[in-house]
Amino acid sequence: MKILQFLATAVALASLGWPVAAATPEEHAAALRERASAGSGAYEIVESLTTEVGARPAGSAEDAKAVAWAVEKFKALGYDKVYTEAVTFPTWRRIGESAEVTSPATHRLAISTLGGSVATDPDGISATVIEFPSLNALEAAQADAVRGRIVFISQRMERRRDGSGYFDVLPIRSRAASIAGQKGAAALLLRSLGTASNRLPHTGSVDYTPDMPRIPAAALSAPDADLLSRLLRRGETVRIALRIAVDSRPSHVSHNVIGEITGRERPEEYVLIGAHLDSWDLGTGAIDDGFGIGVTMAAGKLIGALPQRPRRTLRVVLFANEEQGFHGARRYAARDAAELSRHRMAAESDWGGGRIIAIRSPHLSPSLAGALDRALAPLGVRTASGGTPGPDLGFLARQGMPWAQLEQDASELFDHHHSANDTFDKVDRAAIDQNTAVYAAFAYLAAEAD
C-alpha cells in the first residue's frame, strides 16, 4: 500500500513538474528554476501591490494599507508563519512645491523636494542662483560667494551597467544641503540623480548634519537643470522663486512584515531573503521596491510548494521605511544577538528590474558555489567574487550575518528611480521570472547546504 501511495504521489508531482521528495537538492533547485522561469507569479504580486495600494510612503495611510496587504498576501501564498514587527520612526510628508525662474526670463521648473527637507517660509524664497559643477567645488567655495543665494549643483550621473554611477553623485543629495547651509545659502537645488532625459525629477532623502543650519532642498528634472545652466552661462543674474511645504512628525509606528517556510530539520536556523515595503510618493513603487517584493514572496511560495521543505527555515522579510532612514532594517538588526547568529545566509532584492547576471559573495562555501553554478548555468548566472550586501542588509552584515549579492543589470534603473516614472508598466515579466528563478534556487540551496 505504501509503495502504491508513493507511486501515486510521484506521478502527481511529476505532472506538476516537481521532482519527488527523494530527489537531490540540485534536482529540486533545477525544478524551482524551471517552474519560476515558466511563470513565477511574481509579476502578479507586483500588479496587485501597485494597483490595490499604489505609492506607500513611510508613515502614510497607504503604508499601513501595504502592511495589511503583505500579511494577507503571505497567507494566500501558503506561508507557514506570518507576523509583523513594530518599527518606530519620525515621518516626513510632501505637501507642495514650486519653483520658477523670474529673471532674466520666466520659466517654470519641474522640481521634487528631497525627503526630509525643511520647508521654506509660507511666502517662499526669492534669491539669485550660483552654480557649482560638483560637491567638491561647493566645498571649496568661499562663504561670501554663497551667502543668501540658492546653490545649484549641476553634476550629471553616468549610466553604468552595475549602477555605480549613482554612488558617484549620491553624496550631493546627502551632504550638499548641510555644506551650503553652513556657508549661508538660502536653499539647494541639484540636478536629479537619474539617467533619463524626461522632465520628471527624482526625489530621495537629504541627510542634514546635526547642529548645522538646515535649508530647503529639491531636485530639478534633467531638462530644467540644463536650462538653468544655459541661463547662467549667458552671464546674467538668474533669480528663482522657490516654495516648499512639508509636514514632519516626531514618531510613528509601522511594521516589518515577515513570512516563513519552516525548515524540516533545523527550523531554528534561517536563510533570509527580503525587500522593502515602502516607496516614495511620486510613482507607485513598482520597481523600487515592488519588484523585489514580488521576487522574494514568489520565491518563498515556490519553495513552500516543494514536496519536501528545505532543512532550514526560509524567512522572507519586507522591511519598513527603507527610503527615509532604513528604520525597518535597523529594527531587525537590533534583535537578540543569539537569533541573528542563527542566520546562515541573506540576500536582498532592491536594485531595479533588470536580470540577474551574477551571484557575488565572500560567504559561499565551494560546495554551495558549485551547486549554484550548475543549477543556474541555464540562466547565464554564475558565482563571482566581490559584491555588496545591499542597503537594508548592510545593517545585518555589520552584525556578522553572511550575505550574497544577486547582482542585477542596472542599466535602466535610474531612468525611473525615485520618480513619477516608477510605475507597473516598467516591470518586465521575463526579467521578474528570471530573478525569481535565481532567488528560489539560491535560497533553497542555501537552506539545504551542509
Coordinates of C-alpha atoms in Angstrom, one line a residue:
M1 CA 0.0 0.0 0.0
K2 CA 2.8 2.4 0.9
I3 CA 4.5 1.7 -2.4
L4 CA 1.3 2.4 -4.3
Q5 CA 0.9 5.7 -2.4
F6 CA 4.5 6.7 -3.1
L7 CA 4.0 6.0 -6.8
A8 CA 0.7 7.9 -6.9
T9 CA 2.4 10.9 -5.2
A10 CA 5.4 10.7 -7.6
V11 CA 3.0 10.7 -10.6
A12 CA 1.1 13.7 -9.2
L13 CA 4.3 15.6 -8.6
A14 CA 5.7 14.8 -12.0
S15 CA 2.5 16.1 -13.6
L16 CA 3.2 19.4 -11.8
G17 CA 6.8 19.5 -12.8
W18 CA 8.2 18.8 -9.3
P19 CA 10.7 16.1 -8.5
V20 CA 9.7 13.6 -5.8
A21 CA 10.8 14.2 -2.2
A22 CA 13.7 11.8 -2.6
A23 CA 15.3 14.0 -5.3
T24 CA 18.7 15.6 -4.6
P25 CA 18.8 19.3 -3.6
E26 CA 20.2 20.2 -7.0
E27 CA 17.3 18.5 -8.7
H28 CA 14.9 20.5 -6.5
A29 CA 16.8 23.7 -7.4
A30 CA 16.6 22.9 -11.1
A31 CA 12.8 22.3 -10.7
L32 CA 12.4 25.6 -9.0
R33 CA 14.4 27.3 -11.7
E34 CA 12.2 25.8 -14.5
R35 CA 8.9 26.4 -12.7
A36 CA 9.8 30.1 -12.0
S37 CA 11.1 30.7 -15.5
A38 CA 7.8 29.4 -16.9
G39 CA 5.7 31.8 -14.8
S40 CA 6.6 32.5 -11.2
G41 CA 3.6 34.6 -10.1
A42 CA 5.9 37.5 -9.1
Y43 CA 4.5 39.7 -11.8
E44 CA 1.0 39.3 -10.5
I45 CA 2.2 40.1 -7.0
V46 CA 3.6 43.4 -8.1
E47 CA 0.4 44.1 -10.1
S48 CA -1.6 43.5 -7.0
L49 CA 0.5 45.8 -4.8
T50 CA 0.7 48.7 -7.2
T51 CA -3.0 48.5 -8.2
E52 CA -4.6 47.9 -4.8
V53 CA -2.2 50.0 -2.7
G54 CA 0.0 52.1 -5.0
A55 CA 2.5 54.6 -3.6
R56 CA 3.2 53.8 0.1
P57 CA 5.5 56.5 1.6
A58 CA 6.5 55.5 5.2
G59 CA 4.1 56.7 7.8
S60 CA 1.2 57.3 5.4
A61 CA -2.2 55.6 5.4
E62 CA -1.1 53.7 2.3
D63 CA 1.9 52.4 4.3
A64 CA -0.4 50.9 6.8
K65 CA -2.6 49.5 3.9
A66 CA 0.6 47.9 2.4
V67 CA 1.4 46.2 5.7
A68 CA -2.1 44.7 5.8
W69 CA -1.8 43.8 2.1
A70 CA 1.5 42.0 2.7
V71 CA 0.1 40.0 5.7
E72 CA -2.8 38.7 3.6
K73 CA -0.6 38.1 0.6
F74 CA 1.8 36.0 2.6
K75 CA -1.1 33.9 3.9
A76 CA -2.6 33.5 0.5
L77 CA 0.7 32.3 -0.9
G78 CA 0.8 29.5 1.7
Y79 CA 3.5 30.6 4.1
D80 CA 3.6 28.6 7.4
K81 CA 4.0 31.6 9.6
V82 CA 3.2 35.3 9.0
Y83 CA 3.8 38.1 11.5
T84 CA 4.7 41.7 11.9
E85 CA 7.4 43.6 13.9
A86 CA 6.7 47.1 15.1
V87 CA 9.1 49.8 13.8
T88 CA 9.1 53.4 15.2
F89 CA 10.4 56.4 13.2
P90 CA 9.8 60.1 12.5
T91 CA 7.7 60.9 9.4
W92 CA 8.0 63.4 6.6
R93 CA 5.4 64.2 4.0
R94 CA 5.5 66.4 0.9
I95 CA 2.7 68.9 0.9
G96 CA 3.5 71.2 -2.1
E97 CA 6.4 72.6 -4.1
S98 CA 7.1 75.0 -6.9
A99 CA 10.0 76.8 -8.5
E100 CA 10.2 79.4 -11.2
V101 CA 12.9 81.4 -12.8
T102 CA 11.7 85.0 -12.5
S103 CA 14.8 86.7 -14.1
P104 CA 16.2 87.2 -16.8
A105 CA 13.3 85.3 -18.3
T106 CA 10.3 83.4 -16.8
H107 CA 10.5 79.6 -16.7
R108 CA 8.5 77.2 -14.5
L109 CA 10.8 74.5 -13.2
A110 CA 9.9 70.8 -12.6
I111 CA 11.2 70.0 -9.1
S112 CA 10.8 67.4 -6.4
T113 CA 11.5 68.2 -2.8
L114 CA 14.1 65.9 -1.2
G115 CA 12.8 63.6 1.5
G116 CA 13.4 65.1 5.0
S117 CA 13.8 68.7 3.6
V118 CA 12.7 71.6 5.7
A119 CA 10.1 73.9 4.3
T120 CA 10.5 77.5 3.1
D121 CA 8.5 80.2 4.7
P122 CA 4.9 80.2 3.5
D123 CA 5.7 83.0 1.2
G124 CA 8.6 81.2 -0.3
I125 CA 12.2 82.3 -1.1
S126 CA 13.3 84.6 -3.9
A127 CA 17.1 84.6 -4.4
T128 CA 19.8 84.6 -7.1
V129 CA 21.4 81.4 -8.2
I130 CA 25.1 80.2 -8.0
E131 CA 26.1 77.1 -9.9
F132 CA 28.7 74.5 -8.9
P133 CA 29.7 71.6 -11.1
S134 CA 30.4 69.3 -8.2
L135 CA 30.2 68.8 -4.5
N136 CA 33.9 69.4 -4.2
A137 CA 33.5 72.8 -5.9
L138 CA 30.9 73.8 -3.4
E139 CA 33.1 72.7 -0.5
A140 CA 35.9 74.8 -1.8
A141 CA 33.7 77.9 -2.3
Q142 CA 34.0 81.0 -0.1
A143 CA 31.0 81.6 2.2
D144 CA 30.7 85.2 0.9
A145 CA 30.0 83.8 -2.6
V146 CA 27.3 81.5 -1.4
R147 CA 25.6 83.5 1.4
G148 CA 21.9 84.4 0.7
R149 CA 21.9 82.6 -2.6
I150 CA 20.3 79.4 -4.0
V151 CA 23.0 76.8 -4.6
F152 CA 22.6 74.8 -7.8
I153 CA 24.8 71.7 -8.3
S154 CA 24.7 70.6 -11.9
Q155 CA 26.8 67.4 -12.0
R156 CA 25.4 64.6 -14.2
M157 CA 25.0 61.0 -13.3
E158 CA 26.7 58.4 -15.6
R159 CA 24.8 55.4 -16.9
R160 CA 26.6 52.2 -16.0
R161 CA 25.5 48.5 -16.1
D162 CA 26.3 48.0 -12.4
G163 CA 24.6 51.2 -11.4
S164 CA 27.8 52.6 -9.8
G165 CA 27.3 56.0 -11.3
Y166 CA 24.7 56.6 -8.6
F167 CA 27.3 56.3 -5.9
D168 CA 29.4 59.0 -7.6
V169 CA 26.6 61.6 -7.2
L170 CA 24.8 60.3 -4.1
P171 CA 26.9 62.4 -1.7
I172 CA 25.5 65.5 -3.4
R173 CA 22.0 64.6 -2.3
S174 CA 23.1 63.5 1.1
R175 CA 25.6 66.2 2.1
A176 CA 25.3 69.3 -0.1
A177 CA 22.4 70.9 1.8
S178 CA 24.4 71.0 5.1
I179 CA 27.5 72.3 3.4
A180 CA 25.6 75.0 1.6
G181 CA 23.6 75.8 4.7
Q182 CA 26.8 76.2 6.7
K183 CA 28.0 78.8 4.2
G184 CA 24.8 80.7 4.5
A185 CA 22.9 79.6 1.4
A186 CA 19.2 80.2 1.2
A187 CA 18.3 76.8 -0.5
L188 CA 19.8 73.9 -2.5
L189 CA 18.8 72.7 -6.0
L190 CA 20.6 69.8 -7.6
R191 CA 20.3 68.0 -10.9
S192 CA 18.3 64.8 -10.3
L193 CA 20.2 61.7 -9.6
G194 CA 19.0 59.9 -12.7
T195 CA 19.9 58.9 -16.3
A196 CA 16.7 59.8 -18.2
S197 CA 16.2 63.0 -20.2
N198 CA 12.4 63.3 -19.4
R199 CA 11.0 66.2 -17.4
L200 CA 10.4 64.1 -14.3
P201 CA 12.6 65.0 -11.3
H202 CA 13.9 62.2 -8.9
T203 CA 13.5 62.5 -5.2
G204 CA 15.4 60.8 -2.4
S205 CA 16.5 61.7 1.1
V206 CA 18.7 64.5 2.3
D207 CA 20.8 63.9 5.3
Y208 CA 21.3 67.0 7.4
T209 CA 24.4 67.2 9.6
P210 CA 23.4 67.6 13.2
D211 CA 23.8 71.1 14.7
M212 CA 24.3 72.7 11.3
P213 CA 21.8 75.0 9.5
R214 CA 19.0 73.3 7.6
I215 CA 18.0 74.8 4.3
P216 CA 15.3 73.7 1.9
A217 CA 16.5 71.2 -0.7
A218 CA 15.0 69.9 -4.0
A219 CA 16.0 68.1 -7.2
L220 CA 15.5 69.5 -10.7
S221 CA 14.5 67.4 -13.7
A222 CA 17.3 67.0 -16.2
P223 CA 15.9 69.4 -18.8
D224 CA 15.4 72.1 -16.3
A225 CA 18.9 71.6 -14.9
D226 CA 20.2 72.1 -18.4
L227 CA 18.0 75.2 -18.8
L228 CA 19.4 76.7 -15.6
S229 CA 23.0 76.0 -16.7
R230 CA 22.3 77.7 -20.1
L231 CA 20.9 80.8 -18.5
L232 CA 23.8 81.1 -16.1
R233 CA 26.4 80.6 -19.0
R234 CA 25.0 83.8 -20.6
G235 CA 26.5 85.7 -17.7
E236 CA 23.3 87.2 -16.5
T237 CA 21.9 87.2 -12.9
V238 CA 19.4 84.4 -12.6
R239 CA 16.8 84.7 -9.9
I240 CA 14.4 81.9 -8.7
A241 CA 11.3 81.9 -6.6
L242 CA 11.1 78.7 -4.6
R243 CA 8.2 77.5 -2.4
I244 CA 8.3 74.2 -0.4
A245 CA 5.7 73.0 2.1
V246 CA 6.2 69.8 4.1
D247 CA 4.7 68.0 7.2
S248 CA 7.0 66.4 9.8
R249 CA 6.0 64.3 12.8
P250 CA 8.4 63.0 15.6
S251 CA 7.1 59.5 16.0
H252 CA 5.0 56.9 14.0
V253 CA 4.7 53.1 14.2
S254 CA 4.7 50.9 11.1
H255 CA 5.8 47.3 10.7
N256 CA 8.2 44.9 9.1
V257 CA 6.2 42.1 7.6
I258 CA 7.7 38.6 7.8
G259 CA 6.7 35.3 6.2
E260 CA 8.3 31.9 6.9
I261 CA 8.6 28.5 5.3
T262 CA 9.5 26.2 8.3
G263 CA 12.6 24.1 7.9
R264 CA 12.3 20.3 8.3
E265 CA 15.5 19.6 10.2
R266 CA 16.9 22.9 11.5
P267 CA 13.9 25.2 11.9
E268 CA 15.8 27.5 14.3
E269 CA 18.3 28.4 11.6
Y270 CA 17.4 30.9 8.9
V271 CA 18.0 31.8 5.3
L272 CA 16.7 35.3 4.7
I273 CA 15.6 37.0 1.5
G274 CA 14.0 40.4 1.5
A275 CA 13.0 43.7 0.0
H276 CA 11.5 46.9 1.4
L277 CA 7.8 47.5 1.6
D278 CA 7.6 51.3 1.5
S279 CA 8.1 53.6 -1.6
W280 CA 8.4 57.2 -2.5
D281 CA 5.2 59.1 -3.2
L282 CA 5.8 60.2 -6.8
G283 CA 5.1 56.9 -8.7
T284 CA 3.7 53.6 -7.4
G285 CA 7.0 52.0 -6.3
A286 CA 6.7 49.2 -8.9
I287 CA 10.4 48.8 -9.4
D288 CA 11.6 50.3 -6.1
D289 CA 10.8 48.0 -4.5
G290 CA 7.6 46.3 -5.7
F291 CA 9.8 44.2 -8.0
G292 CA 11.9 42.9 -5.0
I293 CA 8.7 42.2 -3.1
G294 CA 7.3 40.2 -5.9
V295 CA 10.5 38.3 -6.4
T296 CA 11.1 37.3 -2.8
M297 CA 7.5 36.5 -2.0
A298 CA 7.1 34.3 -5.1
A299 CA 10.4 32.6 -4.5
G300 CA 9.3 31.6 -1.0
K301 CA 5.9 30.4 -2.3
L302 CA 7.6 28.1 -4.8
I303 CA 10.0 26.7 -2.1
G304 CA 7.0 26.1 0.1
A305 CA 5.2 24.1 -2.6
L306 CA 8.1 21.6 -3.0
P307 CA 7.2 18.1 -1.8
Q308 CA 9.8 18.4 0.9
R309 CA 10.7 21.6 2.8
P310 CA 14.3 22.7 3.0
R311 CA 16.4 21.8 6.0
R312 CA 16.4 25.3 7.4
T313 CA 13.7 27.9 7.7
L314 CA 13.3 30.4 4.8
R315 CA 12.4 33.8 6.2
V316 CA 11.1 36.5 3.8
V317 CA 11.3 40.0 5.3
L318 CA 9.6 43.1 3.9
F319 CA 11.4 45.9 5.7
A320 CA 9.6 49.1 6.8
N321 CA 10.8 52.6 5.8
E322 CA 13.9 52.0 3.8
E323 CA 13.6 55.1 1.8
Q324 CA 13.7 57.6 4.7
G325 CA 16.3 56.0 7.0
F326 CA 16.4 52.2 6.9
H327 CA 14.3 52.0 10.1
G328 CA 12.9 48.5 9.4
A329 CA 16.4 47.1 8.9
R330 CA 17.8 48.9 11.9
R331 CA 14.9 47.4 14.0
Y332 CA 15.6 43.9 12.6
A333 CA 19.3 44.2 13.3
A334 CA 18.6 45.2 16.9
R335 CA 17.0 41.9 17.8
D336 CA 18.6 39.3 20.1
A337 CA 22.2 38.5 19.1
A338 CA 21.6 34.8 19.5
E339 CA 18.8 34.8 16.9
L340 CA 20.9 36.9 14.5
S341 CA 23.7 34.4 14.8
R342 CA 21.4 31.6 13.5
H343 CA 21.0 33.3 10.1
R344 CA 23.1 31.3 7.7
M345 CA 22.7 33.4 4.6
A346 CA 20.8 36.5 3.4
A347 CA 20.1 38.3 0.1
E348 CA 18.2 41.4 -0.8
S349 CA 16.3 42.4 -3.9
D350 CA 16.4 46.2 -4.2
W351 CA 18.4 47.2 -7.3
G352 CA 15.8 47.7 -10.0
G353 CA 14.1 45.4 -12.5
G354 CA 16.9 44.1 -14.6
R355 CA 18.0 40.5 -15.0
I356 CA 20.4 38.9 -12.5
I357 CA 23.9 38.5 -14.1
A358 CA 25.9 37.0 -11.2
I359 CA 25.9 36.0 -7.6
R360 CA 28.7 37.7 -5.6
S361 CA 29.6 36.9 -2.0
P362 CA 32.6 36.2 0.2
H363 CA 30.5 33.8 2.2
L364 CA 29.8 30.9 -0.2
S365 CA 31.4 27.6 0.5
P366 CA 33.0 25.9 -2.5
S367 CA 30.2 23.2 -2.5
L368 CA 27.4 25.8 -2.4
A369 CA 29.1 27.9 -5.1
G370 CA 29.4 24.8 -7.3
A371 CA 25.8 23.8 -6.8
L372 CA 24.6 27.3 -7.6
D373 CA 26.8 27.4 -10.8
R374 CA 25.3 24.1 -12.0
A375 CA 21.7 25.0 -11.1
L376 CA 21.8 28.5 -12.6
A377 CA 24.0 27.9 -15.7
P378 CA 20.9 27.7 -18.0
L379 CA 20.1 31.3 -16.9
G380 CA 23.6 32.5 -17.6
V381 CA 24.2 33.2 -13.9
R382 CA 27.5 32.2 -12.1
T383 CA 29.0 32.9 -8.8
A384 CA 31.8 35.5 -8.6
S385 CA 33.9 37.4 -6.1
G386 CA 33.2 40.8 -4.6
G387 CA 29.7 42.2 -4.0
T388 CA 27.9 44.3 -1.5
P389 CA 25.1 43.2 0.9
G390 CA 22.6 45.9 -0.2
P391 CA 21.1 48.9 1.6
D392 CA 19.0 47.1 4.3
L393 CA 21.2 44.1 4.6
G394 CA 24.1 46.3 5.3
F395 CA 22.9 46.8 8.8
L396 CA 22.7 43.0 9.3
A397 CA 26.1 42.4 7.6
R398 CA 27.7 44.6 10.2
Q399 CA 26.3 42.2 12.8
G400 CA 28.2 39.4 11.1
M401 CA 25.4 37.9 9.0
P402 CA 26.6 36.1 5.9
W403 CA 25.2 37.6 2.7
A404 CA 25.2 37.4 -1.1
Q405 CA 24.5 39.9 -3.7
L406 CA 22.4 38.7 -6.6
E407 CA 23.7 41.3 -8.9
Q408 CA 21.3 42.7 -11.5
D409 CA 21.8 44.6 -14.7
A410 CA 21.1 48.2 -13.5
S411 CA 21.5 49.9 -16.9
E412 CA 17.9 51.3 -16.9
L413 CA 17.2 51.5 -13.1
F414 CA 18.0 55.2 -12.8
D415 CA 15.8 56.2 -15.7
H416 CA 12.8 55.9 -13.3
H417 CA 14.3 55.5 -9.9
H418 CA 12.6 57.7 -7.2
S419 CA 10.5 59.4 -9.9
A420 CA 6.9 59.5 -11.1
N421 CA 8.0 57.1 -13.8
D422 CA 8.3 54.2 -11.3
T423 CA 5.1 52.5 -12.4
F424 CA 4.0 49.0 -13.2
D425 CA 4.5 49.2 -16.9
K426 CA 8.3 49.2 -16.3
V427 CA 8.1 45.7 -14.9
D428 CA 9.3 43.1 -17.4
R429 CA 7.6 39.7 -17.0
A430 CA 10.5 37.7 -18.3
A431 CA 13.0 39.6 -16.1
I432 CA 11.0 39.2 -12.9
D433 CA 10.5 35.5 -13.6
Q434 CA 14.3 35.1 -14.1
N435 CA 15.0 36.9 -10.9
T436 CA 12.5 34.7 -9.0
A437 CA 14.1 31.6 -10.5
V438 CA 17.5 32.7 -9.3
Y439 CA 16.3 33.7 -5.8
A440 CA 14.3 30.5 -5.4
A441 CA 17.2 28.2 -6.4
F442 CA 19.7 30.3 -4.3
A443 CA 17.6 30.3 -1.2
Y444 CA 16.7 26.6 -1.4
L445 CA 20.3 25.5 -1.9
A446 CA 21.5 27.8 0.9
A447 CA 18.8 26.3 3.2
E448 CA 19.9 22.8 2.2
A449 CA 23.6 23.3 2.4
D450 CA 25.8 21.4 4.9

